[in-house]
Amino acid sequence: MNVHLENVNLNSTSGPNHFAAKLIKYIDATFDPKEAPDVRLCFIESHSESNVPLVQRLDGIYFNTSQNYKLQNSNILRTYNRASGVIYQSNFNKELTTRYFGSHKNSTVIHNGADIDFISKILPLNNSKLDKYDNVWACASSWRPHKRLAANIRYFLEHSTEKDCLIIAGKKNEHIVKEKRIFYVGDLSIHNLISLYKRSKYFIHLAWLDHCPNVVVDARASGCKIICSSTGGTKEIAGPDATLIQEEEWDYTPVELYNPPVLNFDKKLKNHCKTDYNMHNVALKYQKFLEGI
C-alpha cells in the first residue's frame, strides 16, 4: 500500500506533523510521492482533486465565536463530505464533528500514540540547575489562551513545595510569572522534550476543550503523571492515574474559545479512561482502516 500524505510538513515538530513522522515509521506502507498512491491520507483538510480514495484525519474543527468559524470549517467540511473514510483522534472529537457536520458513513476513532522505542533510548534531562529540586514539573504547548498557561502556573504554585520547579516549553506569551522556581525554555526539539518529560514527575495540561494533544501522550509514555481538565479529549489519553480538574460539561454550542472559564482546583476527579498509547498498535489501526478503504 502506497500512501500519499496531504497537508503534512515533516520538517515541523507541531503535534500533527510529529504524529505523521511517527506513523510513517511504524505503519507497514510506503509513502513515495513519486509512485501512484493507493490511498490519500489528509490531515484536517484537502486542497487537491483526485480520484484516489481519500481518508481525512481530523484533530478538531472550529467553534470559536470570536472568529468566522463557519468559514474556517468550510473546506474541512468539504473534505469531510468527499472523504471515503474519516479518522477522529478522540471520542470527544467525533462527538464535536458529528454535531456540526453530521455523521460520516465510514469513520473510526484512533487516539494518538507515542514512539515507545524512541522514548526508551532518551536519557532524562541532565541539568545541574535542577539537582537542588526534589520534583520537576513540566508543561509544553503552542501557547494560545485556551491552552491556559496561566492556569498551569497557578496550579503549580498552589500544589508544589519549595523543593519543586516548573519547566515551561513553548514560545512565551503574555502569561509570564517571574518566579525563581519557574523556568521558561522556549521551543524544544522532540528529543529535548522527551528528555524533559523523563526528568519530570508531573505534566500539567489544563487546556480547555483540547482534542488529543500529542504532548500529553508523549509525557505519559515518558512516565509523567498527567494533570488535565475534564473537558475535551485530553482525559481519554491521560491515563488512569491522571488527575482531572472538573469543569462544567460543554454543550457543544459555539463559544469564545480564547476566554476559557476559571478553574476551581478543589474539584478533582479520578480518570476512568484507558487507552493504548503505543505507536506500534496505533499504526496497526491506521493500516487496517486505510487498507479497508
mmCIF file of C-alpha atoms in Angstrom, residues 37-191:
data_model
loop_
_atom_site.group_PDB
_atom_site.id
_atom_site.type_symbol
_atom_site.label_atom_id
_atom_site.label_comp_id
_atom_site.label_asym_id
_atom_site.label_seq_id
_atom_site.Cartn_x
_atom_site.Cartn_y
_atom_site.Cartn_z
ATOM 1 C CA PRO A 37 -0.976 6.134 -4.444
ATOM 2 C CA ASP A 38 -3.475 3.520 -3.335
ATOM 3 C CA VAL A 39 -4.976 5.953 -0.843
ATOM 4 C CA ARG A 40 -4.529 9.548 0.274
ATOM 5 C CA LEU A 41 -4.292 10.414 3.972
ATOM 6 C CA CYS A 42 -5.141 14.052 4.523
ATOM 7 C CA PHE A 43 -4.549 15.854 7.800
ATOM 8 C CA ILE A 44 -7.537 18.116 8.516
ATOM 9 C CA GLU A 45 -8.352 19.368 5.007
ATOM 10 C CA SER A 46 -7.544 18.703 1.382
ATOM 11 C CA HIS A 47 -6.774 21.290 -1.289
ATOM 12 C CA SER A 48 -6.474 18.968 -4.269
ATOM 13 C CA GLU A 49 -8.696 16.934 -6.568
ATOM 14 C CA SER A 50 -8.052 13.272 -7.294
ATOM 15 C CA ASN A 51 -9.883 10.024 -7.995
ATOM 16 C CA VAL A 52 -7.694 8.264 -5.433
ATOM 17 C CA PRO A 53 -9.671 7.370 -2.277
ATOM 18 C CA LEU A 54 -9.255 9.990 0.448
ATOM 19 C CA VAL A 55 -9.068 9.475 4.223
ATOM 20 C CA GLN A 56 -9.380 12.549 6.422
ATOM 21 C CA ARG A 57 -7.620 12.653 9.791
ATOM 22 C CA LEU A 58 -9.388 15.175 11.984
ATOM 23 C CA ASP A 59 -7.866 16.783 15.060
ATOM 24 C CA GLY A 60 -10.683 19.231 15.642
ATOM 25 C CA ILE A 61 -12.902 21.753 13.937
ATOM 26 C CA TYR A 62 -13.557 25.431 14.610
ATOM 27 C CA PHE A 63 -16.195 26.755 17.007
ATOM 28 C CA ASN A 64 -14.699 29.993 18.341
ATOM 29 C CA THR A 65 -17.308 32.770 18.196
ATOM 30 C CA SER A 66 -14.550 35.377 18.042
ATOM 31 C CA GLN A 67 -13.668 34.065 14.599
ATOM 32 C CA ASN A 68 -15.621 33.234 11.453
ATOM 33 C CA TYR A 69 -15.718 29.570 12.387
ATOM 34 C CA LYS A 70 -18.186 28.631 9.638
ATOM 35 C CA LEU A 71 -15.797 29.941 7.005
ATOM 36 C CA GLN A 72 -12.854 28.272 8.747
ATOM 37 C CA ASN A 73 -14.755 24.972 8.698
ATOM 38 C CA SER A 74 -15.931 25.257 5.097
ATOM 39 C CA ASN A 75 -13.078 23.367 3.419
ATOM 40 C CA ILE A 76 -12.808 20.921 6.307
ATOM 41 C CA LEU A 77 -16.498 20.108 5.771
ATOM 42 C CA ARG A 78 -15.943 19.849 2.032
ATOM 43 C CA THR A 79 -13.126 17.368 2.649
ATOM 44 C CA TYR A 80 -15.312 15.503 5.161
ATOM 45 C CA ASN A 81 -18.094 15.060 2.626
ATOM 46 C CA ARG A 82 -15.672 13.899 -0.096
ATOM 47 C CA ALA A 83 -13.687 11.526 2.111
ATOM 48 C CA SER A 84 -14.053 7.768 1.789
ATOM 49 C CA GLY A 85 -13.211 7.489 5.469
ATOM 50 C CA VAL A 86 -12.623 9.712 8.489
ATOM 51 C CA ILE A 87 -10.303 9.123 11.449
ATOM 52 C CA TYR A 88 -11.141 11.038 14.623
ATOM 53 C CA GLN A 89 -8.409 11.485 17.234
ATOM 54 C CA SER A 90 -10.737 11.098 20.196
ATOM 55 C CA ASN A 91 -14.340 10.318 21.082
ATOM 56 C CA PHE A 92 -14.720 13.983 22.011
ATOM 57 C CA ASN A 93 -13.517 14.947 18.550
ATOM 58 C CA LYS A 94 -16.042 12.579 16.951
ATOM 59 C CA GLU A 95 -18.928 13.918 19.018
ATOM 60 C CA LEU A 96 -17.991 17.510 18.211
ATOM 61 C CA THR A 97 -17.598 16.872 14.492
ATOM 62 C CA THR A 98 -20.778 14.895 14.023
ATOM 63 C CA ARG A 99 -22.800 17.556 15.840
ATOM 64 C CA TYR A 100 -21.559 20.198 13.398
ATOM 65 C CA PHE A 101 -21.085 18.159 10.196
ATOM 66 C CA GLY A 102 -23.412 15.195 10.674
ATOM 67 C CA SER A 103 -22.457 11.507 10.823
ATOM 68 C CA HIS A 104 -19.989 10.092 8.332
ATOM 69 C CA LYS A 105 -20.752 6.827 6.565
ATOM 70 C CA ASN A 106 -17.319 5.359 7.335
ATOM 71 C CA SER A 107 -15.373 6.539 10.363
ATOM 72 C CA THR A 108 -13.332 5.369 13.326
ATOM 73 C CA VAL A 109 -11.682 6.751 16.462
ATOM 74 C CA ILE A 110 -7.916 6.192 16.731
ATOM 75 C CA HIS A 111 -6.140 8.008 19.545
ATOM 76 C CA ASN A 112 -2.644 9.382 19.081
ATOM 77 C CA GLY A 113 0.309 7.236 20.053
ATOM 78 C CA ALA A 114 3.819 7.602 21.455
ATOM 79 C CA ASP A 115 7.019 6.198 19.976
ATOM 80 C CA ILE A 116 7.940 3.935 22.886
ATOM 81 C CA ASP A 117 11.134 2.683 21.232
ATOM 82 C CA PHE A 118 12.365 6.228 20.616
ATOM 83 C CA ILE A 119 11.466 7.336 24.132
ATOM 84 C CA SER A 120 13.249 4.383 25.737
ATOM 85 C CA LYS A 121 16.562 5.453 24.185
ATOM 86 C CA ILE A 122 16.487 9.014 25.532
ATOM 87 C CA LEU A 123 18.052 9.861 28.876
ATOM 88 C CA PRO A 124 16.339 12.120 31.423
ATOM 89 C CA LEU A 125 17.354 15.766 31.261
ATOM 90 C CA ASN A 126 20.692 16.328 32.973
ATOM 91 C CA ASN A 127 20.951 19.894 34.199
ATOM 92 C CA SER A 128 22.745 20.985 37.354
ATOM 93 C CA LYS A 129 20.173 23.733 37.996
ATOM 94 C CA LEU A 130 17.554 21.047 38.589
ATOM 95 C CA ASP A 131 19.593 18.962 41.013
ATOM 96 C CA LYS A 132 18.529 21.015 44.035
ATOM 97 C CA TYR A 133 14.851 20.222 43.390
ATOM 98 C CA ASP A 134 13.068 17.102 44.553
ATOM 99 C CA ASN A 135 10.429 17.187 41.823
ATOM 100 C CA VAL A 136 10.352 18.645 38.345
ATOM 101 C CA TRP A 137 7.028 19.664 36.800
ATOM 102 C CA ALA A 138 6.627 20.374 33.084
ATOM 103 C CA CYS A 139 4.209 21.749 30.532
ATOM 104 C CA ALA A 140 4.550 22.341 26.812
ATOM 105 C CA SER A 141 2.346 23.748 24.085
ATOM 106 C CA SER A 142 1.923 26.257 21.316
ATOM 107 C CA TRP A 143 0.626 28.724 23.851
ATOM 108 C CA ARG A 144 -2.740 30.246 22.991
ATOM 109 C CA PRO A 145 -5.307 31.487 25.528
ATOM 110 C CA HIS A 146 -7.347 28.264 25.654
ATOM 111 C CA LYS A 147 -4.179 26.301 26.457
ATOM 112 C CA ARG A 148 -4.288 28.098 29.843
ATOM 113 C CA LEU A 149 -0.639 28.655 30.622
ATOM 114 C CA ALA A 150 -1.667 30.965 33.457
ATOM 115 C CA ALA A 151 -3.767 28.178 34.999
ATOM 116 C CA ASN A 152 -0.866 25.722 34.680
ATOM 117 C CA ILE A 153 1.363 28.146 36.567
ATOM 118 C CA ARG A 154 -1.266 28.820 39.218
ATOM 119 C CA TYR A 155 -1.796 25.095 39.764
ATOM 120 C CA PHE A 156 1.927 24.563 40.183
ATOM 121 C CA LEU A 157 2.307 27.424 42.661
ATOM 122 C CA GLU A 158 -0.633 26.175 44.732
ATOM 123 C CA HIS A 159 0.302 22.481 44.746
ATOM 124 C CA SER A 160 4.094 22.415 44.815
ATOM 125 C CA THR A 161 6.672 22.852 47.555
ATOM 126 C CA GLU A 162 9.804 25.000 47.615
ATOM 127 C CA LYS A 163 11.677 21.871 46.538
ATOM 128 C CA ASP A 164 9.741 21.672 43.249
ATOM 129 C CA CYS A 165 10.294 23.529 39.976
ATOM 130 C CA LEU A 166 8.309 24.019 36.788
ATOM 131 C CA ILE A 167 9.792 23.992 33.282
ATOM 132 C CA ILE A 168 7.646 25.586 30.580
ATOM 133 C CA ALA A 169 8.409 24.708 26.953
ATOM 134 C CA GLY A 170 6.982 26.598 24.005
ATOM 135 C CA LYS A 171 7.103 30.186 22.875
ATOM 136 C CA LYS A 172 6.450 32.695 25.647
ATOM 137 C CA ASN A 173 3.269 34.701 25.677
ATOM 138 C CA GLU A 174 1.769 37.338 27.942
ATOM 139 C CA HIS A 175 1.184 34.950 30.844
ATOM 140 C CA ILE A 176 4.680 35.061 32.285
ATOM 141 C CA VAL A 177 5.154 34.853 36.032
ATOM 142 C CA LYS A 178 8.578 35.705 37.369
ATOM 143 C CA GLU A 179 9.342 33.105 39.994
ATOM 144 C CA LYS A 180 12.727 31.563 40.802
ATOM 145 C CA ARG A 181 11.276 28.038 40.592
ATOM 146 C CA ILE A 182 9.781 28.537 37.122
ATOM 147 C CA PHE A 183 11.984 28.228 34.025
ATOM 148 C CA TYR A 184 10.928 29.251 30.502
ATOM 149 C CA VAL A 185 12.885 27.323 27.897
ATOM 150 C CA GLY A 186 11.100 28.216 24.632
ATOM 151 C CA ASP A 187 10.622 25.796 21.754
ATOM 152 C CA LEU A 188 12.422 22.476 22.146
ATOM 153 C CA SER A 189 13.156 19.651 19.732
ATOM 154 C CA ILE A 190 11.194 16.432 20.174
ATOM 155 C CA HIS A 191 14.324 14.778 21.612
#
